Amino acid sequence: MMKSEQLSSRFYEISEKEKGKISILLKGKIDIKNSAHILKKLTPAIKGNSLSSLVIDLGEVDYLDDFGALVLLEIKHLVAEQKAKFNVVNVKDNIKEILSLVNFESHEYFVPLKKYKPPNILVDLGETAIQHTDNIRFFISFLGSVILSFIHVCIHPKDLRINDTITYMKKTGVDALPIVALISFLLGLVMAFMSSLQLQQFGANIYVASLVSIAMVSELGPIMTAIVVAGRSGSAFAAEIGSMKISEEIDALFTMGFNPTIFLAVPRIIACIIVVPLLTLFSDVFAISGGLLVGVFMLDLSTTSYINQTIKTLTLFEVMWGMGKSFVFAAIVAWIGCLRGFQTRGGADSVGNAATSAVVSSIFLIILFDSIFAVLRSFW
Amino acid sequence: MKKQAIINVKNLVARYGDDLILKDISFDVFEGEILVVLGSSGCGKSTLLRHMIGLDRPFSGNIMIEGEDITSSDDSHFNALKKIGVLFQSSALFGSMTVAENIALPIQEYSGLSKSSIANLVRMKLCMVNLDGYENYLPSEISGGMKKRAGLARALALNPKILFLDEPTAGLDPVSSAEIDELILLINKSIGATIVIVTHALDSILNIAQRIIMLDKKTKSIIAEGDPRYLKDNSQNVSVRQFFNRKAKSRI
Ligand SMILES: Nc1ncnc2c1ncn2[C@@H]1O[C@H](COP(=O)(O)OP(=O)(O)OP(=O)(O)O)[C@@H](O)[C@H]1O
Ligand SMILES: [Mg+2]
């Protein structure tokens, strides 16, 4: 316990004249540099005493800003906890101004702030449920709005923003070609190599050509291409539309009499469903050439026989089936990208979330629809 | 008594690509003064501010803050930044943080105060700009004028020596504007901060500015410098008088 001894430093002096009656003399400049230090030193000295009153003397303070006011406030709190009297004396005029500016006398500082979200499982559960319902409702209404916009564009082709559509065709199609070509080529290579390990044992080398072409054209080509497009363009759509949304640009479009769906979503979706099937064709061709490379250099097949076998295996139906799938996948990727963009609300992080969730939902839906196609085909 | 210069701008030339925005500008900002930069829209006020803060590198010329050339090295720029608080024209609050977190961010980094103390300090800062009670709102949930005030509170977080305010009262009602003006004066007086303001609001210019610098879009340089109350009626330059007396340029 502190007796009549004095605790002091450059910034403060504590003295206890009678038991429980403490006075603190603050000195010099109290600002960001020393407020934390002073608080750390004074807190135990005040807490450790059974106080009846505490007086703070500001007579020797020449400068005090809101960090200084904070020191006073924290001490006031500590004193209030002990139900003792608190007094500030010798306040200069300029310091008085600062204290009134931060509402020092206000009692609100003793009322803890309301928590933003009550930590209640039931409330959370309800909120999440409502959110999901809203989400699904938006999902459906956006689908409807896209379909209506398409009908509108079919009837009034002039309303389609042709230039935007062409730009997006370039961005989603032409710019994606190198990466799609590379991935497909390597995929064809690997597939041919792996299957040859098995087929060689039966001397059935030539069926490597069949395997690569059929697997690529009807399954992997459309899926791979759609996934690459989802990662490149779906996320970009979501981010573009999302940042337009949070900076009120979409509201601006709306007030100018544009339909945001026709203005933003339709060109992107049309661009996607035109170029993604084409990209898929390229992907097929590159995969087959990857397989050809393995066939010719590792399996002693001739180029002609490999190509002949490929042509024999691939029917027109097979090719159209793959293209049809990639058409559907393209629509899904573009639609989800735009949907997530329009759903964006809040700040910069929500744009990131929109992009992420566009990719994740696209991939999920691509795989889901691929399975549906497989089931359909088994009933053909 | 001649005050000491805290910022020197020497022969500053600012360009964006091929566009020349400011041509050979020199002036000083003196310690403890309130300097208002004004001029027509698009004349390069924000650009000048960005150069003074060091966010954009000058095409040529120097900017010294307390004698240290911030254009010379990253270290000196970083040192200077510690003395500076900035309110951006678009507030630039972090959208993923609440108002309180926005203000607490620099305080946590530099003060060493405990969490609960910081919460109280943030409330004081918000009291100053009349935003108390909005601690837990996200920037997207408050109005444009409130964002401005929150941005001002964040600029004030560390009670910097030099404050740059880009249009602090744009989008505020007259009462709030007057309160912000008063706050600026008070901060200038009590904390002794040097304040550089970009603003168009005539009455606040006449109220708070100790000195003004007026930029011109055509000559891309300073066309007037001095006490606004004097320049208002006595400037040689027509466009300066037009600005202060709210006259439109004649179109003929
Ligand atoms: N990032 C940039 N790139 C190219 N040019 C720019 C850039 N920022 C500004 N400019 C140009 O610099 C000029 C001055 O812009 P600045 O934002 O400094 O104007 P201002 O005086 O602040 O106008 P206001 O009062 O409307 O805010 C404008 O002509 C603008 O076109
Ligand atoms: Mg500006």
XYZ file of C-alpha atoms and ligand atoms in Angstrom:
664
model
C 0.000 0.000 0.000
C 1.076 3.469 -0.708
C 1.640 5.581 2.372
C 2.528 9.234 2.183
C 5.317 8.470 -0.222
C 5.241 10.114 -3.626
C 5.160 8.463 -6.976
C 6.347 10.717 -9.684
C 7.870 11.067 -13.096
C 8.339 13.733 -15.697
C 4.644 13.726 -16.505
C 2.892 13.210 -13.222
C 3.148 13.394 -9.458
C 0.940 11.419 -7.151
C 0.538 12.425 -3.562
C -1.670 11.145 -0.803
C -2.305 13.739 1.849
C -4.808 11.795 3.894
C -5.666 8.142 3.694
C -7.791 7.555 0.584
C -7.492 11.093 -0.694
C -5.189 11.149 -3.667
C -4.220 14.042 -5.821
C -2.457 13.696 -9.136
C -0.544 16.545 -10.693
C -0.117 16.176 -14.429
C 2.697 18.045 -16.089
C 3.920 19.152 -19.477
C 2.596 17.762 -22.710
C 0.171 14.878 -22.728
C -0.354 13.412 -26.161
C -0.046 10.239 -28.196
C 3.572 9.725 -27.177
C 3.086 9.361 -23.448
C -0.611 8.713 -22.827
C -0.242 4.930 -22.916
C 2.738 5.124 -20.556
C 0.971 7.390 -18.077
C -2.120 5.202 -18.061
C -0.067 2.087 -17.473
C 1.679 3.684 -14.512
C -1.325 5.364 -12.923
C -3.815 2.524 -13.206
C -2.241 0.226 -10.580
C -1.620 3.172 -8.254
C -5.315 4.038 -8.322
C -6.643 0.512 -8.316
C -4.474 -0.548 -5.392
C -5.985 2.000 -3.032
C -9.264 2.227 -1.231
C -10.127 5.652 -2.512
C -12.494 8.192 -1.135
C -11.595 11.013 -3.487
C -9.225 11.801 -6.312
C -8.236 15.200 -7.606
C -6.443 15.783 -10.876
C -4.523 19.011 -11.139
C -3.964 20.235 -14.684
C -2.229 23.423 -13.572
C 1.113 22.463 -15.050
C -0.136 20.976 -18.285
C 0.703 23.160 -21.246
C -0.671 20.921 -23.934
C -3.317 18.268 -23.878
C -5.121 16.728 -26.813
C -7.711 14.007 -26.991
C -5.145 11.402 -26.021
C -4.734 13.447 -22.849
C -8.490 13.618 -22.472
C -8.491 9.855 -22.714
C -6.114 9.643 -19.770
C -8.514 11.744 -17.701
C -11.462 9.691 -18.837
C -9.863 6.350 -18.000
C -8.950 7.622 -14.552
C -12.489 8.878 -14.130
C -13.733 5.369 -14.920
C -11.388 3.788 -12.402
C -12.485 6.230 -9.724
C -16.142 5.658 -10.530
C -15.632 1.938 -10.080
C -14.533 2.588 -6.517
C -17.434 4.962 -5.967
C -15.070 7.750 -4.979
C -15.271 11.456 -5.741
C -13.537 12.695 -8.879
C -12.445 16.231 -9.577
C -10.367 18.010 -12.184
C -8.939 21.354 -11.100
C -6.947 24.200 -12.599
C -8.189 23.611 -16.121
C -6.909 26.171 -18.569
C -9.253 27.587 -21.162
C -7.773 25.889 -24.184
C -7.910 22.548 -22.411
C -11.511 23.217 -21.452
C -12.290 23.607 -25.140
C -10.775 20.259 -26.000
C -12.624 18.565 -23.171
C -15.939 19.984 -24.263
C -15.187 19.021 -27.841
C -14.948 15.367 -26.890
C -17.973 15.608 -24.580
C -15.855 14.791 -21.577
C -18.661 15.413 -19.087
C -21.089 13.203 -20.961
C -22.360 10.208 -19.029
C -22.519 8.179 -22.202
C -18.969 7.028 -21.769
C -20.147 4.879 -18.902
C -22.761 3.146 -20.993
C -21.160 0.335 -22.925
C -21.887 0.381 -26.637
C -24.615 -1.825 -27.951
C -23.268 -4.926 -29.558
C -23.692 -4.876 -33.294
C -24.877 -8.448 -33.612
C -26.393 -10.243 -30.644
C -24.482 -13.483 -30.190
C -27.615 -15.558 -30.244
C -27.774 -18.838 -32.127
C -31.492 -18.584 -32.799
C -31.221 -15.105 -34.238
C -28.250 -16.120 -36.344
C -30.096 -19.160 -37.576
C -33.130 -17.097 -38.486
C -31.039 -14.468 -40.210
C -29.185 -17.069 -42.216
C -32.434 -18.734 -43.203
C -33.883 -15.415 -44.345
C -30.693 -14.675 -46.223
C -30.842 -17.982 -48.036
C -34.471 -17.500 -48.945
C -33.655 -14.063 -50.314
C -30.740 -15.567 -52.161
C -32.912 -18.187 -53.825
C -35.574 -15.625 -54.634
C -32.960 -13.421 -56.261
C -31.576 -16.442 -58.081
C -34.940 -17.166 -59.630
C -35.886 -13.575 -60.336
C -32.541 -12.934 -61.996
C -33.015 -16.028 -64.150
C -36.411 -14.689 -65.121
C -35.048 -11.256 -65.846
C -32.301 -12.702 -68.043
C -34.821 -14.757 -69.997
C -37.112 -11.754 -70.440
C -34.152 -9.658 -71.563
C -33.244 -12.298 -74.111
C -36.757 -12.290 -75.466
C -36.633 -8.508 -75.577
C -33.335 -8.566 -77.435
C -34.695 -11.112 -79.908
C -37.632 -8.842 -80.656
C -35.596 -5.619 -80.667
C -32.117 -6.640 -81.811
C -31.132 -2.979 -81.870
C -31.137 -2.886 -78.083
C -28.305 -5.396 -77.927
C -24.999 -3.666 -77.280
C -23.098 -5.165 -80.184
C -19.770 -3.485 -79.455
C -19.744 -4.698 -75.854
C -20.642 -8.172 -77.023
C -17.724 -8.248 -79.427
C -15.340 -6.964 -76.738
C -16.441 -9.725 -74.399
C -16.139 -12.308 -77.164
C -12.541 -11.277 -77.566
C -11.888 -11.257 -73.826
C -13.523 -14.625 -73.125
C -12.621 -16.367 -76.351
C -9.545 -15.103 -78.114
C -7.653 -14.189 -74.961
C -8.375 -17.587 -73.416
C -7.209 -19.543 -76.432
C -3.532 -19.944 -75.434
C -4.257 -21.317 -71.995
C -7.071 -23.581 -73.211
C -4.836 -24.872 -76.016
C -1.941 -25.554 -73.674
C -4.034 -27.318 -71.046
C -5.848 -29.451 -73.615
C -2.672 -30.363 -75.417
C -1.035 -31.535 -72.204
C -4.193 -33.320 -71.135
C -4.299 -35.202 -74.451
C -0.645 -36.063 -74.051
C -1.071 -37.401 -70.540
C -4.225 -39.294 -71.370
C -2.633 -40.984 -74.350
C 0.405 -41.883 -72.322
C -1.522 -43.301 -69.382
C -3.913 -45.326 -71.530
C -1.094 -46.636 -73.657
C 0.484 -48.194 -70.583
C -2.580 -50.421 -70.265
C -3.499 -50.901 -73.894
C 0.043 -51.806 -74.936
C -0.218 -54.981 -72.897
C -2.950 -56.172 -75.264
C -1.301 -54.825 -78.376
C -4.255 -52.485 -78.732
C -2.207 -49.352 -79.289
C -4.500 -48.033 -81.951
C -7.343 -47.675 -79.451
C -5.419 -44.933 -77.719
C -6.667 -42.685 -80.526
C -10.259 -43.717 -79.850
C -9.945 -43.228 -76.146
C -8.413 -39.772 -76.337
C -10.820 -38.489 -78.945
C -13.998 -39.824 -77.406
C -13.097 -38.803 -73.844
C -12.005 -35.345 -74.906
C -14.809 -34.538 -77.320
C -17.717 -35.710 -75.254
C -16.523 -35.132 -71.683
C -13.256 -33.461 -70.813
C -13.126 -30.854 -73.572
C -16.370 -29.130 -72.593
C -15.662 -29.396 -68.862
C -12.065 -28.191 -69.022
C -12.940 -25.273 -71.234
C -15.888 -24.290 -69.083
C -13.760 -24.404 -65.937
C -11.046 -22.272 -67.504
C -13.650 -19.770 -68.672
C -15.243 -19.756 -65.219
C -11.888 -18.943 -63.658
C -10.949 -16.312 -66.202
C -14.178 -14.652 -67.221
C -16.857 -15.684 -64.744
C -14.872 -14.168 -61.909
C -14.124 -11.073 -63.981
C -17.832 -10.578 -64.749
C -18.677 -10.830 -61.057
C -15.937 -8.400 -60.066
C -16.778 -5.861 -62.784
C -20.497 -5.836 -62.110
C -19.903 -6.041 -58.350
C -17.729 -2.956 -58.223
C -20.198 -1.123 -60.440
C -22.889 -2.129 -58.013
C -21.160 -0.847 -54.887
C -20.228 2.456 -56.485
C -23.868 3.061 -57.492
C -23.046 2.866 -61.201
C -25.812 0.332 -61.739
C -28.289 2.635 -60.040
C -27.084 5.377 -62.375
C -27.740 3.135 -65.387
C -31.182 2.373 -64.057
C -32.108 6.011 -63.553
C -31.047 6.767 -67.120
C -33.667 4.329 -68.290
C -31.398 1.423 -69.141
C -32.232 -2.079 -68.080
C -29.088 -3.207 -66.247
C -29.680 -6.807 -67.248
C -29.821 -5.962 -70.952
C -26.977 -3.493 -70.609
C -24.585 -5.656 -68.607
C -25.650 -9.279 -68.447
C -26.975 -10.022 -71.927
C -23.826 -9.039 -73.885
C -21.691 -11.142 -71.577
C -23.955 -14.172 -71.765
C -24.280 -13.973 -75.540
C -20.533 -13.557 -75.946
C -19.948 -16.605 -73.762
C -22.407 -18.903 -75.483
C -20.928 -18.021 -78.851
C -17.243 -18.381 -78.049
C -17.136 -21.166 -75.474
C -18.340 -23.905 -77.882
C -15.721 -22.669 -80.352
C -13.088 -22.775 -77.643
C -14.209 -26.318 -76.918
C -13.623 -27.285 -80.549
C -10.114 -25.895 -80.314
C -9.608 -27.754 -77.080
C -10.648 -31.027 -78.774
C -8.277 -30.449 -81.663
C -5.335 -29.667 -79.408
C -6.007 -32.665 -77.173
C -6.128 -34.961 -80.168
C -2.866 -33.552 -81.446
C -1.369 -34.164 -78.015
C -2.493 -37.780 -78.260
C -1.141 -37.962 -81.790
C 2.279 -36.917 -80.574
C 2.389 -39.769 -78.078
C 0.953 -42.190 -80.619
C 3.524 -41.403 -83.252
C 6.631 -41.082 -81.119
C 6.002 -43.682 -78.420
C 3.564 -46.218 -79.831
C 4.903 -46.525 -83.384
C 1.560 -45.587 -84.897
C 1.567 -43.747 -88.193
C -0.037 -40.336 -88.378
C -2.531 -41.545 -90.952
C -3.681 -44.519 -88.967
C -4.047 -42.447 -85.816
C -6.157 -39.848 -87.615
C -8.185 -42.487 -89.409
C -8.956 -44.217 -86.141
C -9.954 -40.883 -84.609
C -12.306 -40.081 -87.463
C -13.802 -43.560 -87.317
C -14.502 -43.193 -83.601
C -15.990 -39.722 -83.643
C -19.509 -39.521 -84.926
C -21.184 -36.230 -85.704
C -23.493 -36.901 -82.792
C -20.554 -37.142 -80.429
C -19.200 -33.777 -81.571
C -22.576 -32.098 -81.389
C -23.189 -33.573 -77.958
C -19.963 -32.029 -76.691
C -20.761 -28.683 -78.288
C -24.276 -28.725 -76.853
C -22.893 -29.342 -73.404
C -20.403 -26.536 -73.663
C -23.198 -24.244 -74.828
C -25.084 -24.978 -71.598
C -21.933 -24.635 -69.491
C -21.182 -21.271 -71.100
C -24.639 -20.000 -70.254
C -24.210 -21.183 -66.656
C -20.790 -19.584 -66.213
C -21.828 -16.216 -67.615
C -25.142 -16.211 -65.801
C -23.588 -17.052 -62.430
C -20.863 -14.440 -62.954
C -23.446 -11.730 -63.595
C -25.706 -12.982 -60.792
C -22.933 -12.804 -58.208
C -22.013 -9.363 -59.466
C -25.539 -8.053 -59.072
C -25.792 -9.622 -55.610
C -22.775 -7.702 -54.348
C -23.471 -5.433 -51.410
C -21.116 -3.515 -49.117
C -17.453 -2.768 -49.581
C -14.378 -3.878 -51.451
C -14.262 -7.287 -49.779
C -17.709 -8.167 -51.091
C -16.420 -7.745 -54.639
C -13.745 -10.317 -53.879
C -16.336 -12.616 -52.361
C -18.514 -12.229 -55.432
C -15.652 -13.263 -57.708
C -14.800 -16.257 -55.546
C -18.341 -17.440 -55.242
C -18.881 -16.999 -58.981
C -16.068 -19.451 -59.678
C -17.108 -21.909 -56.985
C -20.783 -21.952 -57.976
C -19.906 -22.201 -61.667
C -17.694 -25.206 -61.160
C -20.291 -26.871 -58.981
C -23.066 -26.276 -61.518
C -20.846 -27.405 -64.406
C -20.210 -30.736 -62.716
C -23.849 -31.057 -61.685
C -25.109 -30.442 -65.213
C -22.499 -32.767 -66.634
C -23.888 -35.540 -64.459
C -27.405 -34.693 -65.582
C -26.248 -34.951 -69.190
C -24.687 -38.317 -68.478
C -27.930 -39.597 -66.972
C -29.947 -38.237 -69.913
C -27.648 -39.961 -72.329
C -28.027 -43.320 -70.638
C -31.768 -43.127 -71.321
C -31.259 -42.042 -74.937
C 7.254 37.807 -36.745
C 7.945 35.629 -39.750
C 6.737 32.098 -39.217
C 8.783 29.133 -40.220
C 7.907 27.232 -43.378
C 6.904 23.632 -42.723
C 6.300 22.647 -46.339
C 8.222 24.040 -49.286
C 7.045 23.396 -52.795
C 9.747 24.288 -55.263
C 9.264 24.522 -59.022
C 6.761 21.700 -59.043
C 5.732 20.409 -62.448
C 2.982 17.814 -62.438
C 1.936 15.703 -65.384
C -0.331 12.759 -66.022
C 1.164 11.118 -69.065
C 1.255 13.823 -71.680
C -1.151 16.130 -69.877
C 0.568 18.983 -68.134
C -1.492 19.780 -65.049
C 0.707 22.121 -62.988
C 3.445 24.237 -64.483
C 6.311 25.354 -62.287
C 4.590 26.044 -58.987
C 6.436 27.302 -55.908
C 5.045 28.258 -52.541
C 5.548 27.693 -48.817
C 3.188 26.556 -46.127
C 4.011 28.077 -42.761
C 3.892 26.288 -39.464
C 0.530 26.515 -37.726
C -1.338 28.246 -40.504
C -4.500 27.346 -42.360
C -3.864 27.493 -46.069
C -6.687 27.076 -48.522
C -6.038 25.915 -52.066
C -8.760 26.945 -54.435
C -9.523 27.197 -58.088
C -12.049 26.070 -60.639
C -13.023 22.428 -60.880
C -10.411 20.318 -62.633
C -7.616 22.850 -62.274
C -5.404 20.439 -60.373
C -6.043 21.065 -56.682
C -6.334 17.410 -55.805
C -3.322 16.767 -57.982
C -1.309 19.356 -56.072
C -2.390 17.772 -52.800
C -1.438 14.284 -53.980
C 2.000 15.582 -54.914
C 2.456 17.321 -51.565
C 1.631 14.071 -49.786
C 3.964 12.191 -52.089
C 1.344 9.884 -53.580
C 2.275 11.044 -57.054
C 5.870 11.722 -58.040
C 6.478 15.166 -59.504
C 7.636 15.365 -63.098
C 10.219 17.805 -61.833
C 10.716 20.001 -58.778
C 10.871 19.232 -55.067
C 8.601 19.057 -52.093
C 10.123 19.448 -48.656
C 8.287 18.641 -45.447
C 10.097 20.005 -42.404
C 13.224 20.366 -44.473
C 13.182 16.793 -45.702
C 12.802 16.253 -49.424
C 10.064 13.655 -49.752
C 10.736 13.200 -53.444
C 14.326 12.144 -52.850
C 13.918 8.782 -51.161
C 11.317 6.387 -49.864
C 12.665 6.702 -46.327
C 12.181 10.435 -46.142
C 8.757 10.033 -47.681
C 7.855 7.463 -45.035
C 9.124 9.726 -42.262
C 7.056 12.584 -43.584
C 3.934 10.432 -43.778
C 4.021 9.947 -40.008
C 3.413 13.647 -39.538
C 0.565 13.786 -41.994
C -3.162 13.165 -41.812
C -5.166 13.093 -45.004
C -8.852 13.341 -45.799
C -9.387 12.241 -49.376
C -11.948 13.789 -51.663
C -13.844 10.500 -51.781
C -13.264 9.776 -48.055
C -11.491 6.476 -48.868
C -12.818 4.690 -45.799
C -12.087 0.972 -45.775
C -15.345 -0.587 -46.844
C -14.850 -3.836 -45.003
C -14.296 -2.178 -41.619
C -16.743 -0.362 -39.412
C -16.365 3.357 -38.824
C -14.747 2.692 -35.447
C -12.294 0.173 -36.884
C -11.336 2.620 -39.595
C -10.361 5.199 -37.002
C -8.831 2.717 -34.586
C -6.527 1.261 -37.233
C -3.722 3.859 -37.053
C -4.203 4.310 -33.297
C -3.665 0.611 -32.635
C -0.550 0.701 -34.732
C 1.136 3.704 -33.149
C -0.156 4.470 -29.648
C 0.263 1.344 -27.529
C -3.047 1.937 -25.769
C -5.229 -0.923 -24.582
C -8.275 -2.045 -26.538
C -10.835 -0.469 -24.242
C -8.910 2.807 -24.136
C -8.833 2.871 -27.904
C -12.577 2.300 -28.001
C -13.057 5.332 -25.766
C -10.635 7.418 -27.776
C -12.424 6.514 -30.992
C -15.646 7.639 -29.393
C -14.036 10.965 -28.513
C -12.832 11.387 -32.062
C -16.310 10.647 -33.332
C -17.776 13.100 -30.816
C -15.561 15.772 -32.342
C -17.140 15.287 -35.739
C -20.615 14.667 -34.294
C -20.736 11.061 -35.355
C -20.897 9.365 -31.965
C -23.222 6.400 -32.006
C -22.171 5.339 -35.494
C -19.168 3.306 -34.375
C -20.511 0.014 -35.640
C -21.796 1.148 -38.992
C -20.081 0.146 -42.190
C -19.113 2.965 -44.552
C -21.700 1.707 -47.018
C -24.378 2.205 -44.393
C -23.794 5.909 -43.718
C -24.487 8.956 -45.828
C -22.007 10.818 -48.003
C -21.613 13.687 -45.550
C -21.188 11.248 -42.686
C -18.456 9.499 -44.642
C -16.707 12.842 -44.991
C -16.878 13.369 -41.245
C -15.704 9.818 -40.522
C -12.835 10.389 -42.947
C -11.981 13.580 -41.087
C -11.991 11.720 -37.784
C -9.638 9.157 -39.286
C -7.338 11.882 -40.593
C -7.284 13.262 -37.053
C -6.654 9.876 -35.463
C -3.044 10.515 -34.496
C -3.351 14.300 -34.141
C -0.892 14.850 -36.958
C 1.237 17.926 -37.332
C 0.015 18.560 -40.836
C -3.490 17.925 -42.060
C -4.471 17.743 -45.713
C -8.190 18.034 -46.262
C -9.630 17.626 -49.739
C -13.058 19.261 -49.709
C -13.945 18.521 -46.078
C -17.323 20.221 -46.284
C -18.484 19.149 -49.733
C -21.844 17.479 -49.406
C -22.548 18.717 -45.893
C -25.456 20.871 -44.828
C -24.665 24.483 -43.833
C -24.872 23.724 -40.124
C -22.567 20.727 -40.282
C -20.234 22.661 -42.571
C -20.052 25.479 -40.085
C -19.365 22.961 -37.326
C -16.591 21.371 -39.341
C -15.124 24.826 -39.995
C -15.190 25.506 -36.287
C -13.583 22.152 -35.592
C -10.828 22.924 -38.086
C -10.166 26.252 -36.410
C -10.133 24.635 -32.999
C -7.759 21.880 -34.062
C -5.527 24.490 -35.568
C -5.552 26.490 -32.365
C -5.408 23.795 -29.712
C -3.225 21.171 -31.324
C -1.345 23.663 -33.412
C -1.741 21.619 -36.554
C -0.856 23.091 -39.904
C -3.812 22.606 -42.176
C -3.956 22.615 -45.962
C -7.495 22.587 -47.282
C -8.984 22.294 -50.727
C -12.457 23.743 -50.760
C -14.952 25.613 -52.884
C -17.142 26.850 -50.058
C -16.792 30.637 -50.143
C -18.025 31.393 -46.657
C -15.748 28.812 -45.125
C -12.811 30.192 -47.095
C -13.507 33.646 -45.720
C -14.043 32.188 -42.246
C -11.070 29.951 -41.777
C -8.407 30.698 -44.355
C -5.461 32.712 -43.149
C -3.998 32.571 -46.609
C -5.111 31.215 -49.943
C -3.470 29.963 -53.063
C -5.529 30.096 -56.197
C -4.718 27.835 -59.135
C -5.789 28.516 -62.658
C -6.661 25.932 -65.272
C -5.485 27.974 -68.234
C -2.086 29.127 -67.027
C -1.648 25.950 -64.908
C -0.058 27.999 -62.186
C -0.805 30.147 -59.152
C -2.720 33.286 -60.040
C -3.346 34.650 -56.585
C -1.837 34.270 -53.149
C -2.682 36.069 -49.931
C -5.473 36.992 -47.553
C -8.848 36.091 -49.065
C -10.633 39.000 -47.382
C -8.269 41.376 -49.143
C -8.176 39.584 -52.497
C -11.935 39.456 -52.650
C -12.205 43.111 -53.515
C -8.706 44.176 -54.413
C -7.271 41.511 -56.663
C -5.889 42.696 -59.994
C -7.064 39.488 -61.600
C -10.628 39.364 -62.888
C -11.077 35.624 -62.406
C -10.034 35.905 -58.768
C -12.669 38.573 -58.145
C -15.188 36.522 -60.097
C -14.464 33.498 -57.938
C -14.915 35.351 -54.677
C -18.000 37.201 -55.808
C -19.628 34.174 -57.449
C -19.885 35.709 -60.898
C -20.195 33.499 -63.959
C -17.694 33.971 -66.730
C -19.285 35.869 -69.575
C -19.712 33.484 -72.454
C -19.481 36.076 -75.198
N -5.070 9.791 -62.505
C -5.159 10.721 -63.478
N -4.742 10.454 -64.736
C -4.827 11.376 -65.710
N -5.297 12.606 -65.536
C -5.735 12.957 -64.323
C -5.689 12.033 -63.226
N -6.187 12.656 -62.137
C -6.525 13.887 -62.532
N -6.253 14.078 -63.837
C -6.461 15.325 -64.598
O -5.856 16.352 -63.869
C -6.655 17.503 -63.909
C -6.817 18.023 -62.495
O -7.524 17.090 -61.720
P -7.769 17.301 -60.187
O -8.460 16.089 -59.664
O -6.499 17.665 -59.549
O -8.780 18.522 -60.178
P -9.366 19.339 -58.948
O -8.820 20.691 -59.032
O -9.179 18.606 -57.692
O -10.913 19.395 -59.332
P -12.197 19.270 -58.360
O -12.386 20.586 -57.734
O -13.294 18.982 -59.349
O -11.944 18.171 -57.415
C -7.945 17.153 -64.590
O -7.917 17.747 -65.856
C -7.930 15.669 -64.730
O -8.397 15.305 -65.989
Mg -10.365 17.484 -56.424
